[in-house]
Amino acid sequence: SKAEQEQQFPVELPRVTAAQPLTGLPDELVINIAGDGSMYLGKQPRTADELETELRAAVARYADQAVMIRGEAEGPYQHVMTALNICHQAGISNLRLANRVLSGAGP
C-alpha cells in the first residue's frame, strides 16, 4: 500500500553521514558572522537553531570539536556573543575567536 511505502522511505533523512571512524582530528568548524548578524557555518547560511543542531551533532561525533567564531570587524559585538552562547548551549568547549581580542580589561 501507499502508506507502507511512505513508512519505508522517511521524508526527513538524517543529514549526519553515518559512522565512519575518525582518522585524525576533524577540521575546526568556522562560524562566520556578517555585519548584519547573519550566521554562516563555513559559507552556508544558518539560523541559530540550525547552527546549534549542527554543533550538537559535531560534539556527539567528537567531544573536543574545535570551533572558531569569526565576526566582521564592523559588526556589533552582540552578534559574536550570540554565536558564543549557541556554542556553549551545544556543548562546544574548544572555542576561539578570530580577529577580536577578548580581554577582561575595562571599557
Short mmCIF file of N, CA and C in Angstrom, two decimals:
data_model
loop_
_atom_site.label_atom_id
_atom_site.label_comp_id
_atom_site.label_asym_id
_atom_site.label_seq_id
_atom_site.Cartn_x
_atom_site.Cartn_y
_atom_site.Cartn_z
N SER A 1 0.84 -1.20 0.00
CA SER A 1 0.00 0.00 0.00
C SER A 1 0.87 1.25 0.00
N LYS A 2 0.24 2.35 -0.35
CA LYS A 2 0.98 3.62 -0.42
C LYS A 2 1.52 4.00 0.97
N ALA A 3 0.73 3.79 2.01
CA ALA A 3 1.15 4.15 3.37
C ALA A 3 2.40 3.36 3.77
N GLU A 4 2.42 2.08 3.41
CA GLU A 4 3.58 1.26 3.75
C GLU A 4 4.83 1.77 3.03
N GLN A 5 4.67 2.13 1.78
CA GLN A 5 5.80 2.66 1.02
C GLN A 5 6.34 3.93 1.68
N GLU A 6 5.43 4.79 2.12
CA GLU A 6 5.88 6.04 2.74
C GLU A 6 6.63 5.77 4.04
N GLN A 7 6.19 4.73 4.77
CA GLN A 7 6.89 4.42 6.01
C GLN A 7 8.31 3.91 5.74
N GLN A 8 8.48 3.22 4.64
CA GLN A 8 9.81 2.68 4.32
C GLN A 8 10.78 3.80 3.94
N PHE A 9 10.28 4.89 3.42
CA PHE A 9 11.15 5.97 2.98
C PHE A 9 10.80 7.26 3.70
N PRO A 10 11.33 7.43 4.90
CA PRO A 10 11.00 8.66 5.64
C PRO A 10 11.46 9.89 4.86
N VAL A 11 10.64 10.92 4.91
CA VAL A 11 10.94 12.14 4.17
C VAL A 11 12.18 12.84 4.74
N GLU A 12 12.24 12.89 6.09
CA GLU A 12 13.36 13.57 6.73
C GLU A 12 14.50 12.60 6.99
N LEU A 13 15.40 12.51 6.05
CA LEU A 13 16.56 11.65 6.28
C LEU A 13 17.58 12.42 7.10
N PRO A 14 18.16 11.76 8.08
CA PRO A 14 19.18 12.47 8.88
C PRO A 14 20.34 12.89 7.98
N ARG A 15 20.85 14.09 8.22
CA ARG A 15 21.88 14.59 7.33
C ARG A 15 23.29 14.30 7.85
N VAL A 16 23.37 13.62 8.98
CA VAL A 16 24.68 13.29 9.52
C VAL A 16 25.19 12.06 8.78
N THR A 17 26.39 12.13 8.23
CA THR A 17 26.89 10.98 7.49
C THR A 17 27.25 9.86 8.47
N ALA A 18 26.91 8.66 8.10
CA ALA A 18 26.96 7.52 9.01
C ALA A 18 28.38 7.20 9.48
N ALA A 19 28.40 6.51 10.59
CA ALA A 19 29.56 6.17 11.40
C ALA A 19 30.83 5.80 10.65
N GLN A 20 31.52 6.77 10.15
CA GLN A 20 32.86 6.49 9.64
C GLN A 20 33.83 6.74 10.78
N PRO A 21 34.78 5.83 11.00
CA PRO A 21 35.75 6.08 12.07
C PRO A 21 36.56 7.32 11.74
N LEU A 22 36.84 8.10 12.75
CA LEU A 22 37.62 9.31 12.53
C LEU A 22 39.08 8.95 12.38
N THR A 23 39.65 9.33 11.26
CA THR A 23 41.09 9.17 11.11
C THR A 23 41.67 10.55 11.34
N GLY A 24 42.34 10.72 12.45
CA GLY A 24 42.84 12.04 12.79
C GLY A 24 41.73 12.93 13.31
N LEU A 25 42.05 14.17 13.54
CA LEU A 25 41.09 15.09 14.14
C LEU A 25 40.20 15.70 13.08
N PRO A 26 38.94 15.97 13.45
CA PRO A 26 38.06 16.66 12.50
C PRO A 26 38.53 18.12 12.33
N ASP A 27 38.24 18.68 11.19
CA ASP A 27 38.62 20.07 10.96
C ASP A 27 37.89 21.00 11.92
N GLU A 28 38.56 22.11 12.22
CA GLU A 28 37.90 23.14 13.01
C GLU A 28 36.70 23.66 12.22
N LEU A 29 35.57 23.84 12.91
CA LEU A 29 34.41 24.46 12.27
C LEU A 29 34.54 25.97 12.40
N VAL A 30 34.20 26.69 11.35
CA VAL A 30 34.29 28.14 11.39
C VAL A 30 32.89 28.73 11.25
N ILE A 31 32.52 29.53 12.25
CA ILE A 31 31.25 30.26 12.20
C ILE A 31 31.57 31.69 11.78
N ASN A 32 31.06 32.08 10.63
CA ASN A 32 31.27 33.44 10.14
C ASN A 32 30.02 34.26 10.44
N ILE A 33 30.24 35.47 10.98
CA ILE A 33 29.12 36.32 11.33
C ILE A 33 29.22 37.61 10.53
N ALA A 34 28.21 37.85 9.72
CA ALA A 34 28.19 39.06 8.90
C ALA A 34 27.86 40.28 9.76
N GLY A 35 28.12 41.45 9.23
CA GLY A 35 27.87 42.69 9.95
C GLY A 35 26.42 42.85 10.39
N ASP A 36 25.49 42.24 9.62
CA ASP A 36 24.06 42.36 9.97
C ASP A 36 23.61 41.28 10.94
N GLY A 37 24.56 40.43 11.38
CA GLY A 37 24.22 39.41 12.36
C GLY A 37 23.88 38.05 11.76
N SER A 38 23.79 37.97 10.43
CA SER A 38 23.50 36.65 9.85
C SER A 38 24.71 35.74 10.04
N MET A 39 24.42 34.45 10.28
CA MET A 39 25.47 33.50 10.63
C MET A 39 25.64 32.46 9.53
N TYR A 40 26.88 32.03 9.37
CA TYR A 40 27.22 31.03 8.36
C TYR A 40 28.10 29.98 9.02
N LEU A 41 27.85 28.72 8.68
CA LEU A 41 28.75 27.66 9.07
C LEU A 41 29.62 27.43 7.85
N GLY A 42 30.85 27.89 7.90
CA GLY A 42 31.65 27.96 6.69
C GLY A 42 31.01 29.00 5.79
N LYS A 43 30.55 28.58 4.60
CA LYS A 43 29.89 29.51 3.68
C LYS A 43 28.38 29.30 3.63
N GLN A 44 27.87 28.34 4.43
CA GLN A 44 26.45 28.00 4.37
C GLN A 44 25.65 28.80 5.39
N PRO A 45 24.63 29.57 4.94
CA PRO A 45 23.83 30.34 5.90
C PRO A 45 23.11 29.42 6.87
N ARG A 46 23.04 29.82 8.12
CA ARG A 46 22.40 29.01 9.17
C ARG A 46 21.61 29.90 10.11
N THR A 47 20.41 29.45 10.49
CA THR A 47 19.71 30.11 11.59
C THR A 47 20.37 29.67 12.89
N ALA A 48 20.04 30.35 13.98
CA ALA A 48 20.60 29.99 15.28
C ALA A 48 20.26 28.53 15.61
N ASP A 49 19.01 28.12 15.35
CA ASP A 49 18.59 26.75 15.66
C ASP A 49 19.37 25.73 14.83
N GLU A 50 19.53 26.02 13.55
CA GLU A 50 20.26 25.10 12.67
C GLU A 50 21.71 24.97 13.13
N LEU A 51 22.29 26.12 13.49
CA LEU A 51 23.68 26.12 13.93
C LEU A 51 23.84 25.28 15.19
N GLU A 52 22.94 25.47 16.14
CA GLU A 52 23.05 24.70 17.39
C GLU A 52 22.90 23.21 17.12
N THR A 53 21.95 22.85 16.25
CA THR A 53 21.74 21.44 15.92
C THR A 53 22.99 20.82 15.31
N GLU A 54 23.61 21.55 14.38
CA GLU A 54 24.80 21.01 13.72
C GLU A 54 25.99 20.92 14.68
N LEU A 55 26.11 21.92 15.56
CA LEU A 55 27.20 21.87 16.53
C LEU A 55 27.01 20.71 17.51
N ARG A 56 25.76 20.48 17.93
CA ARG A 56 25.48 19.34 18.81
C ARG A 56 25.90 18.03 18.14
N ALA A 57 25.57 17.91 16.86
CA ALA A 57 25.93 16.69 16.12
C ALA A 57 27.44 16.54 16.04
N ALA A 58 28.14 17.66 15.85
CA ALA A 58 29.60 17.62 15.77
C ALA A 58 30.20 17.18 17.10
N VAL A 59 29.64 17.68 18.21
CA VAL A 59 30.13 17.31 19.54
C VAL A 59 29.84 15.83 19.82
N ALA A 60 28.69 15.36 19.32
CA ALA A 60 28.35 13.95 19.51
C ALA A 60 29.36 13.05 18.80
N ARG A 61 29.84 13.51 17.63
CA ARG A 61 30.83 12.72 16.89
C ARG A 61 32.21 12.83 17.52
N TYR A 62 32.53 14.02 18.02
CA TYR A 62 33.88 14.26 18.55
C TYR A 62 33.78 15.31 19.66
N ALA A 63 33.94 14.85 20.90
CA ALA A 63 33.65 15.70 22.07
C ALA A 63 34.47 16.98 22.09
N ASP A 64 35.68 16.93 21.54
CA ASP A 64 36.56 18.09 21.63
C ASP A 64 36.58 18.88 20.32
N GLN A 65 35.47 18.82 19.58
CA GLN A 65 35.37 19.53 18.30
C GLN A 65 35.76 21.00 18.47
N ALA A 66 36.68 21.47 17.63
CA ALA A 66 37.13 22.86 17.70
C ALA A 66 36.23 23.75 16.85
N VAL A 67 35.92 24.93 17.39
CA VAL A 67 35.10 25.90 16.66
C VAL A 67 35.78 27.26 16.74
N MET A 68 35.82 27.95 15.62
CA MET A 68 36.31 29.33 15.61
C MET A 68 35.17 30.23 15.17
N ILE A 69 34.98 31.33 15.91
CA ILE A 69 33.97 32.33 15.56
C ILE A 69 34.69 33.52 14.95
N ARG A 70 34.27 33.87 13.75
CA ARG A 70 34.90 34.99 13.05
C ARG A 70 33.83 36.03 12.76
N GLY A 71 33.90 37.15 13.45
CA GLY A 71 32.92 38.22 13.24
C GLY A 71 33.52 39.33 12.40
N GLU A 72 32.73 39.90 11.52
CA GLU A 72 33.20 41.06 10.76
C GLU A 72 33.53 42.19 11.71
N ALA A 73 34.64 42.84 11.47
CA ALA A 73 35.15 43.84 12.41
C ALA A 73 34.13 44.93 12.72
N GLU A 74 33.35 45.32 11.70
CA GLU A 74 32.40 46.42 11.93
C GLU A 74 31.09 45.93 12.55
N GLY A 75 30.92 44.63 12.65
CA GLY A 75 29.66 44.11 13.20
C GLY A 75 29.59 44.31 14.70
N PRO A 76 28.39 44.55 15.24
CA PRO A 76 28.25 44.71 16.69
C PRO A 76 28.72 43.47 17.43
N TYR A 77 29.36 43.68 18.57
CA TYR A 77 29.89 42.56 19.33
C TYR A 77 28.78 41.63 19.79
N GLN A 78 27.56 42.15 19.92
CA GLN A 78 26.43 41.34 20.35
C GLN A 78 26.25 40.10 19.46
N HIS A 79 26.50 40.26 18.16
CA HIS A 79 26.35 39.12 17.25
C HIS A 79 27.33 38.01 17.60
N VAL A 80 28.55 38.39 17.97
CA VAL A 80 29.55 37.41 18.37
C VAL A 80 29.11 36.72 19.66
N MET A 81 28.56 37.50 20.60
CA MET A 81 28.08 36.92 21.85
C MET A 81 26.96 35.90 21.60
N THR A 82 26.09 36.21 20.65
CA THR A 82 25.02 35.27 20.29
C THR A 82 25.61 33.95 19.82
N ALA A 83 26.61 34.02 18.95
CA ALA A 83 27.24 32.80 18.44
C ALA A 83 27.95 32.05 19.57
N LEU A 84 28.59 32.79 20.47
CA LEU A 84 29.25 32.15 21.63
C LEU A 84 28.22 31.40 22.47
N ASN A 85 27.08 32.02 22.71
CA ASN A 85 26.04 31.38 23.50
C ASN A 85 25.54 30.10 22.83
N ILE A 86 25.37 30.14 21.52
CA ILE A 86 24.94 28.95 20.78
C ILE A 86 25.96 27.83 20.95
N CYS A 87 27.24 28.18 20.86
CA CYS A 87 28.30 27.17 21.03
C CYS A 87 28.24 26.56 22.42
N HIS A 88 28.06 27.39 23.43
CA HIS A 88 28.01 26.88 24.80
C HIS A 88 26.81 25.96 24.98
N GLN A 89 25.66 26.36 24.43
CA GLN A 89 24.45 25.54 24.55
C GLN A 89 24.64 24.19 23.85
N ALA A 90 25.42 24.19 22.78
CA ALA A 90 25.63 22.94 22.03
C ALA A 90 26.70 22.07 22.67
N GLY A 91 27.39 22.59 23.69
CA GLY A 91 28.39 21.79 24.38
C GLY A 91 29.79 21.93 23.81
N ILE A 92 30.02 22.95 22.99
CA ILE A 92 31.37 23.18 22.45
C ILE A 92 32.24 23.80 23.55
N SER A 93 33.35 23.15 23.83
CA SER A 93 34.26 23.71 24.84
C SER A 93 35.56 24.20 24.20
N ASN A 94 35.87 23.67 23.01
CA ASN A 94 37.12 24.03 22.33
C ASN A 94 36.79 25.17 21.35
N LEU A 95 36.88 26.39 21.86
CA LEU A 95 36.30 27.53 21.17
C LEU A 95 37.28 28.68 21.13
N ARG A 96 37.39 29.34 19.99
CA ARG A 96 38.22 30.54 19.95
C ARG A 96 37.60 31.58 19.03
N LEU A 97 38.01 32.81 19.25
CA LEU A 97 37.51 33.93 18.45
C LEU A 97 38.63 34.42 17.55
N ALA A 98 38.30 34.69 16.31
CA ALA A 98 39.27 35.25 15.39
C ALA A 98 39.10 36.77 15.33
N ASN A 99 40.18 37.47 15.10
CA ASN A 99 40.16 38.90 14.79
C ASN A 99 39.64 39.79 15.92
N ARG A 100 39.36 39.23 17.07
CA ARG A 100 38.89 40.05 18.18
C ARG A 100 39.72 39.69 19.38
N VAL A 101 40.12 40.67 20.14
CA VAL A 101 40.84 40.36 21.36
C VAL A 101 39.82 40.30 22.48
N LEU A 102 39.75 39.16 23.13
CA LEU A 102 38.86 39.02 24.29
C LEU A 102 39.67 39.38 25.51
N SER A 103 39.30 40.44 26.18
CA SER A 103 40.06 40.79 27.38
C SER A 103 39.09 41.20 28.46
N GLY A 104 39.45 40.89 29.68
CA GLY A 104 38.59 41.26 30.79
C GLY A 104 38.80 42.71 31.21
N ALA A 105 39.75 43.37 30.58
CA ALA A 105 40.07 44.75 30.99
C ALA A 105 38.94 45.69 30.62
N GLY A 106 38.79 46.69 31.45
CA GLY A 106 37.68 47.63 31.42
C GLY A 106 37.37 48.26 30.08
N PRO A 107 36.52 49.28 30.02
CA PRO A 107 35.55 49.55 28.96
C PRO A 107 36.02 49.30 27.53
#
